[in-house]
Short mmCIF file of C-alpha atoms and ligand atoms in Angstrom, two decimals:
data_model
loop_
_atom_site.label_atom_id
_atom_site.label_comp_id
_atom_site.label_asym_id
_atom_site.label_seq_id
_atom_site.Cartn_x
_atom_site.Cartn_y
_atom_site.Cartn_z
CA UNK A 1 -16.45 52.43 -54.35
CA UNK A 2 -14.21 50.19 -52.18
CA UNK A 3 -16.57 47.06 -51.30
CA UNK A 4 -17.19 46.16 -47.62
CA UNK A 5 -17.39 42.98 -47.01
CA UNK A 6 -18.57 42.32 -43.21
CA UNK A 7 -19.10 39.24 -40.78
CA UNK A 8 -21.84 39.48 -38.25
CA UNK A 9 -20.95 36.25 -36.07
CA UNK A 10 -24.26 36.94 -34.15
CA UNK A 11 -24.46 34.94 -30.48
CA UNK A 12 -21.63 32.55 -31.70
CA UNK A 13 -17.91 31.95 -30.72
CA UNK A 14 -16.46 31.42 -27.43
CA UNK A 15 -12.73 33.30 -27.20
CA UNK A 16 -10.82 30.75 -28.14
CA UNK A 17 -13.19 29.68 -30.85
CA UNK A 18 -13.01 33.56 -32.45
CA UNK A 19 -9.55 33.58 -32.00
CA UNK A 20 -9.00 30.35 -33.98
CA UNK A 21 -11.23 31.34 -36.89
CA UNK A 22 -9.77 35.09 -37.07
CA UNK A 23 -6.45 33.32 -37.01
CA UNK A 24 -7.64 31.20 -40.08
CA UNK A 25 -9.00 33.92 -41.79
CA UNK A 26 -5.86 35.41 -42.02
CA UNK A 27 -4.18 32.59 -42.87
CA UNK A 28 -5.98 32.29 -46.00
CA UNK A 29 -6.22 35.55 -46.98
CA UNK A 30 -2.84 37.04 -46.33
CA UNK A 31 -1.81 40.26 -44.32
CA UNK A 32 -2.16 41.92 -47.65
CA UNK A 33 -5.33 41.50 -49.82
CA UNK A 34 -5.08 40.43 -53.40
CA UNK A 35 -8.67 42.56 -53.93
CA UNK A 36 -9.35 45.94 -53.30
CA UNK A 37 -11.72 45.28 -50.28
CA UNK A 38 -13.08 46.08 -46.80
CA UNK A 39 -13.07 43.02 -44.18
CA UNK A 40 -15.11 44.09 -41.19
CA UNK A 41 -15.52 41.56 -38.61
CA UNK A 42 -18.18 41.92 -35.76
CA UNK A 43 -18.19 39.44 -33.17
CA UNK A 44 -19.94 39.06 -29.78
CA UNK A 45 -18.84 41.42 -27.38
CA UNK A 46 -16.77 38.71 -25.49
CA UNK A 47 -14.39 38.14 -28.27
CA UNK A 48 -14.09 41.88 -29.12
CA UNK A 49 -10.74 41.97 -27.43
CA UNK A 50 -9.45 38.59 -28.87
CA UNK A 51 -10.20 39.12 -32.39
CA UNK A 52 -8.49 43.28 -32.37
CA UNK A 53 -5.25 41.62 -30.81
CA UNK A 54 -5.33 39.23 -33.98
CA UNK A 55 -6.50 42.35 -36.51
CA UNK A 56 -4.60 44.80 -35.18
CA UNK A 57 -1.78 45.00 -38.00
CA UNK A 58 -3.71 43.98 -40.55
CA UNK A 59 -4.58 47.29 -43.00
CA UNK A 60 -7.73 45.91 -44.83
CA UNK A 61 -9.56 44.48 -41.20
CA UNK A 62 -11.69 46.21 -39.27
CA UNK A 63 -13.79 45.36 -35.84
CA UNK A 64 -17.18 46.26 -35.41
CA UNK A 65 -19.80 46.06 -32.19
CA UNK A 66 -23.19 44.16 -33.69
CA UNK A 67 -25.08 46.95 -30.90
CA UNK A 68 -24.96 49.28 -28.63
CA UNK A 69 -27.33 51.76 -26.12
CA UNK A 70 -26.71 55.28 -27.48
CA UNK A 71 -25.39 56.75 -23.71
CA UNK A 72 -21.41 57.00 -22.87
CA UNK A 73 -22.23 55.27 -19.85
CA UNK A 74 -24.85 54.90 -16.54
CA UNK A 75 -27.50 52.60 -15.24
CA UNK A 76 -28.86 50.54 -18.36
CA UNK A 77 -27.90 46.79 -16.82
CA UNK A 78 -26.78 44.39 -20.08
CA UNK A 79 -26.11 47.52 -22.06
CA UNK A 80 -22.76 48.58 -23.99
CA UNK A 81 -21.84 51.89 -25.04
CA UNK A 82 -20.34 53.14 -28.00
CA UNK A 83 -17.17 54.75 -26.21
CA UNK A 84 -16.60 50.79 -24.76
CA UNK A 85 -16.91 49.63 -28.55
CA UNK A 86 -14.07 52.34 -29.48
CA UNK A 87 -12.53 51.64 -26.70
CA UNK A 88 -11.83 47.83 -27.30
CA UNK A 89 -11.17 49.09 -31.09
CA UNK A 90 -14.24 48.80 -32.72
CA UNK A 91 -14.47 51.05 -35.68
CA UNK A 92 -17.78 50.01 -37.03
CA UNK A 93 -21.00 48.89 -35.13
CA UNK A 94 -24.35 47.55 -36.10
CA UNK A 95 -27.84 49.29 -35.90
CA UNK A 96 -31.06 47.89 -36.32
CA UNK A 97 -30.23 44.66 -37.17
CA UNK A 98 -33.89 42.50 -38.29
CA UNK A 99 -32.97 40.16 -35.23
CA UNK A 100 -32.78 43.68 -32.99
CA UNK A 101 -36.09 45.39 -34.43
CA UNK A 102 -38.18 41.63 -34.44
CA UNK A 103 -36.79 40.09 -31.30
CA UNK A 104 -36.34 42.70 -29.02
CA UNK A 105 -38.30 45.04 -30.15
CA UNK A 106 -36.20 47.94 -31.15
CA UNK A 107 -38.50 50.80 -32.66
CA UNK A 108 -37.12 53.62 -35.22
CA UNK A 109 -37.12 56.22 -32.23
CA UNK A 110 -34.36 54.45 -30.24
CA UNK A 111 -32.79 53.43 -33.80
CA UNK A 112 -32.15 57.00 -35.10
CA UNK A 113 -30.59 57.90 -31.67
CA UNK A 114 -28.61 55.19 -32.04
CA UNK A 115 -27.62 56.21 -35.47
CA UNK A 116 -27.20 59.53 -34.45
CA UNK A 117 -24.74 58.84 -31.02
CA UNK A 118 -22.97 56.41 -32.91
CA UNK A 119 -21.86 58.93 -35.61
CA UNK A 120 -21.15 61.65 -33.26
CA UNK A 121 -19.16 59.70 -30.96
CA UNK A 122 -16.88 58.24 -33.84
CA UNK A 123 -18.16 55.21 -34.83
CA UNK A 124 -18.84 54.51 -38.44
CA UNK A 125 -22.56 52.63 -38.56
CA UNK A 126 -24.04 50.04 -40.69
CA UNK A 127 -27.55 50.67 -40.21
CA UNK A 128 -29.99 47.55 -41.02
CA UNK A 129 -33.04 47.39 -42.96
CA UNK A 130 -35.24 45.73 -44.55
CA UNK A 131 -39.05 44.20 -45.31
CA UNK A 132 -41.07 41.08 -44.12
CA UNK A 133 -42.55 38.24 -46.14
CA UNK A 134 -45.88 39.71 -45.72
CA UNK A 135 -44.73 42.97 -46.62
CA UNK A 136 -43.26 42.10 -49.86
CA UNK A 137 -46.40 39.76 -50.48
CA UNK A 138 -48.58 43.26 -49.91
CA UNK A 139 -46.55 44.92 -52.20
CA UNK A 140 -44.99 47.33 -49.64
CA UNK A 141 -41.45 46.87 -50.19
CA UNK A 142 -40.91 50.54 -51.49
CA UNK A 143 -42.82 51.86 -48.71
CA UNK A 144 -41.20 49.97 -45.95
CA UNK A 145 -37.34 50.30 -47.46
CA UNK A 146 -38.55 54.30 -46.99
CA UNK A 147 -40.31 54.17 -44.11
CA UNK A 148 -37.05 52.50 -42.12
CA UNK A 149 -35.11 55.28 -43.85
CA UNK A 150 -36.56 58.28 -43.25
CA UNK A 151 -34.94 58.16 -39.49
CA UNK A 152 -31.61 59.31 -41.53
CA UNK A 153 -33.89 62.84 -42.02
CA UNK A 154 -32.76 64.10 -39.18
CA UNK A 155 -29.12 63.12 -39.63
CA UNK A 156 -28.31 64.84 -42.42
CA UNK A 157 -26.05 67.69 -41.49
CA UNK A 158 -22.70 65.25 -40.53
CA UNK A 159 -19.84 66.10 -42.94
CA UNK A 160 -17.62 63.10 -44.20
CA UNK A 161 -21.18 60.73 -43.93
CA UNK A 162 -20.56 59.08 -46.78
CA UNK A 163 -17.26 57.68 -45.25
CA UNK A 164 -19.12 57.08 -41.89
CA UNK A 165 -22.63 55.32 -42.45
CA UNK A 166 -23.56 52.61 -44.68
CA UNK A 167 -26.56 50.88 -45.63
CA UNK A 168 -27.15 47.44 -44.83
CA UNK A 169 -30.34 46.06 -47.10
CA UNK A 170 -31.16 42.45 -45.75
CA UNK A 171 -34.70 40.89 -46.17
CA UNK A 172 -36.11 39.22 -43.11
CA UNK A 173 -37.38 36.39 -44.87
CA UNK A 174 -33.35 36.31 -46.58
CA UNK A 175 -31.91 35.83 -43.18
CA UNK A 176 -30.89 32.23 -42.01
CA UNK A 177 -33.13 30.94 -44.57
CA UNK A 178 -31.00 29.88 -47.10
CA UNK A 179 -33.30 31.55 -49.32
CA UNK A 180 -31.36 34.55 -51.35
CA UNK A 181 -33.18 37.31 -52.98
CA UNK A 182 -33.14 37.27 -56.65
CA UNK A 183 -30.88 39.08 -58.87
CA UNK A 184 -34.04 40.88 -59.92
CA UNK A 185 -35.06 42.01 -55.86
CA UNK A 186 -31.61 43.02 -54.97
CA UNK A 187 -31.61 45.23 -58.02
CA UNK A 188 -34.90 46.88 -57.49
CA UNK A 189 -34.16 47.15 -53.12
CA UNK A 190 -30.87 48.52 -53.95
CA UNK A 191 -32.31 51.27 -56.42
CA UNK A 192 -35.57 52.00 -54.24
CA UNK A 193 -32.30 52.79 -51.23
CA UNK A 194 -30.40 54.41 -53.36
CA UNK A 195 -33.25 56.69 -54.92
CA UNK A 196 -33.96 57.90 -51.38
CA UNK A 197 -30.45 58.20 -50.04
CA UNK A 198 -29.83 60.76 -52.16
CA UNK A 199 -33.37 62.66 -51.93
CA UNK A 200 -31.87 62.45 -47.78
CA UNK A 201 -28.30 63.57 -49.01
CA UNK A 202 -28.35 64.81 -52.30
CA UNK A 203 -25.47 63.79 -54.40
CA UNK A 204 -23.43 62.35 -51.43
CA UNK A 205 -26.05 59.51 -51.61
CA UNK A 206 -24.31 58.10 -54.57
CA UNK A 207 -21.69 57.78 -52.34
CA UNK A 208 -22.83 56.08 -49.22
CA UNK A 209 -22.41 52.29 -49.72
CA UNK A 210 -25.25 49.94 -49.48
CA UNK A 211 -24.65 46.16 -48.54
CA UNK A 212 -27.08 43.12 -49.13
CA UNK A 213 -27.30 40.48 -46.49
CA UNK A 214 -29.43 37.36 -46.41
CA UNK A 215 -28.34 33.75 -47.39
CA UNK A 216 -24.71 35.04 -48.75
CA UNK A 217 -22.78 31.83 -49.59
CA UNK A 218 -19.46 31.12 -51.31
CA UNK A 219 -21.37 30.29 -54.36
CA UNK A 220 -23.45 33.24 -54.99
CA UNK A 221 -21.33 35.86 -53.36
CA UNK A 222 -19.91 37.05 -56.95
CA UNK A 223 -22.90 37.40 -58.67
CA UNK A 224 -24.76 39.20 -55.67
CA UNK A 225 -21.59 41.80 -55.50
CA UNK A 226 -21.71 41.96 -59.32
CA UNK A 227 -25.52 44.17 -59.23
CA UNK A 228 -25.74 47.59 -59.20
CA UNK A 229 -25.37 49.44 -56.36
CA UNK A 230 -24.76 46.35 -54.41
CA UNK A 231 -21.43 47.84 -52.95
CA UNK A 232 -20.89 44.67 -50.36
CA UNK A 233 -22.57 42.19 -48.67
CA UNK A 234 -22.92 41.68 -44.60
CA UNK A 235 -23.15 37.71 -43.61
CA UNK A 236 -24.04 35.67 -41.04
CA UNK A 237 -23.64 31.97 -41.21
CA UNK A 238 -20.99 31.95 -43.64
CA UNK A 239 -19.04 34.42 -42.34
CA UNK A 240 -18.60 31.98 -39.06
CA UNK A 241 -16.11 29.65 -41.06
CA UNK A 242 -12.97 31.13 -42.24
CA UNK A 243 -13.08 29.00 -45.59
CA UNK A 244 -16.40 29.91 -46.49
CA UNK A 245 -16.45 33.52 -45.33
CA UNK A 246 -12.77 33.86 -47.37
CA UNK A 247 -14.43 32.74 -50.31
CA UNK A 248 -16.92 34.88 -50.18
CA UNK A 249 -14.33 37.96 -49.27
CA UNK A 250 -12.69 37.54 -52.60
CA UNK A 251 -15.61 36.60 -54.58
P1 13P B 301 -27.32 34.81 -42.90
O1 13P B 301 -26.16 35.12 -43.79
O2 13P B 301 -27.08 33.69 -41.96
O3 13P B 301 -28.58 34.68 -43.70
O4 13P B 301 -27.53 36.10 -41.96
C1 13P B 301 -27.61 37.35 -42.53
C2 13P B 301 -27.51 38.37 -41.46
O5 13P B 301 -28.42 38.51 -40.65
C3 13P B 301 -26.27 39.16 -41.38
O6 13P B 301 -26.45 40.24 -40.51
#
């Protein structure tokens, strides 16, 4: 499986900043990539435009929303819609993100429409899970993982979803930490998704790919990506420098 390797630049960048460190980015890594790999980029919805311009010939690159309100369009003040993501050339977009479900709130209802929409209007989504501190302290990790799944039940009947949605597995207590998961919780978070992607999909499940995020750096990017059924990892504060995010793209 083809690994994705995907920036989530959060609330950071003004245009011209993006626009310098897409620039960069491609500087380093070349119009062609030396590694058979995915580059998804997803910056805030300000530099959408700037950073497609820069991406837009380059085959491995792609451009991704980091949300969106599952309607084409109407009265939802602050809101985006998934037809302005595709519209700007957004391929990709993010769902559930911890930093969406813990500070504002988002609850699996309005996730798995979200999922849903997303899919059915086109765009391929990375939908975000994962457990607390607390919850891995209680021992609830299995039951959480499946639990933040099971909105994917109801999805089930899309053809071509293993091209379409992928898995993004980041631990809350991973994220902007500094603290990584061990080899050892990757592994056994990666299975426990796995396991019950394909009880969802059956043998298509093998084939969805599931990404860690939390604490990815240049120097444990390779070993993360080396576990099974790690199939690429989605970053946040290293993915905001072009030296450290290319390091990690080619890890
Ligand atoms: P960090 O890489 O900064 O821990 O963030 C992870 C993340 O939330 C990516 O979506």
């Amino acid at each position: 499986m083809k690994k994705l390797m995907a920036a989530n630049w959060k609330m950071y960048k003004t245009q011209d900043e993006a626009k310098n460190t897409i620039k960069d980015l491609i500087n380093i890594l070349g119009t062609e990539l030396t590694v058979d790999r995915d580059v998804l980029i997803c910056p805030p919805y300000t530099s959408l435009k700037v950073v497609a311009e820069e991406i837009k010939d380059i085959n491995y690159m792609y451009l991704g929303g980091q949300n969106f309100y599952p309607a084409k369009e109407g009265a939802y003040t602050g809101e985006i819609s998934p037809h302005m993501l595709l519209d700007v050339g957004c391929s990709y977009a993010l769902v559930g993100h911890s930093e969406r479900r813990h500070i504002f709130c988002e609850k699996d209802e309005l996730l798995k429409e979200k999922v849903k929409y997303g899919l059915e209007v086109g765009l391929n989504i990375i939908f975000c899970i994962g457990e607390k501190i607390e919850q891995r302290r209680a021992g609830q990790v299995d039951q959480v993982l499946k639990s933040q799944l099971s909105v994917l039940k109801d999805i089930n009947n899309m053809s071509g979803i293993e091209d379409r949605l992928v898995i993004a597995y980041e631990p809350v207590w991973a994220i902007g930490t500094g603290e990584v998961a061990g080899e050892k919780e990757i592994f056994e978070a990666h299975k426990i998704v796995r396991d019950e992607l394909k009880n969802i999909y059956g043998e298509v499940g093998n084939s969805i790919r599931i990404l860690y995020g939390g604490s990815v750096k240049p120097d444990n990017a390779s070993d993360i990506i080396g576990i099974d059924n790690v199939d690429g990892v989605l970053v946040g504060g290293a993915s905001l420098h072009a030296d450290s995010f290319s390091k990690i793209v080619t890890a």
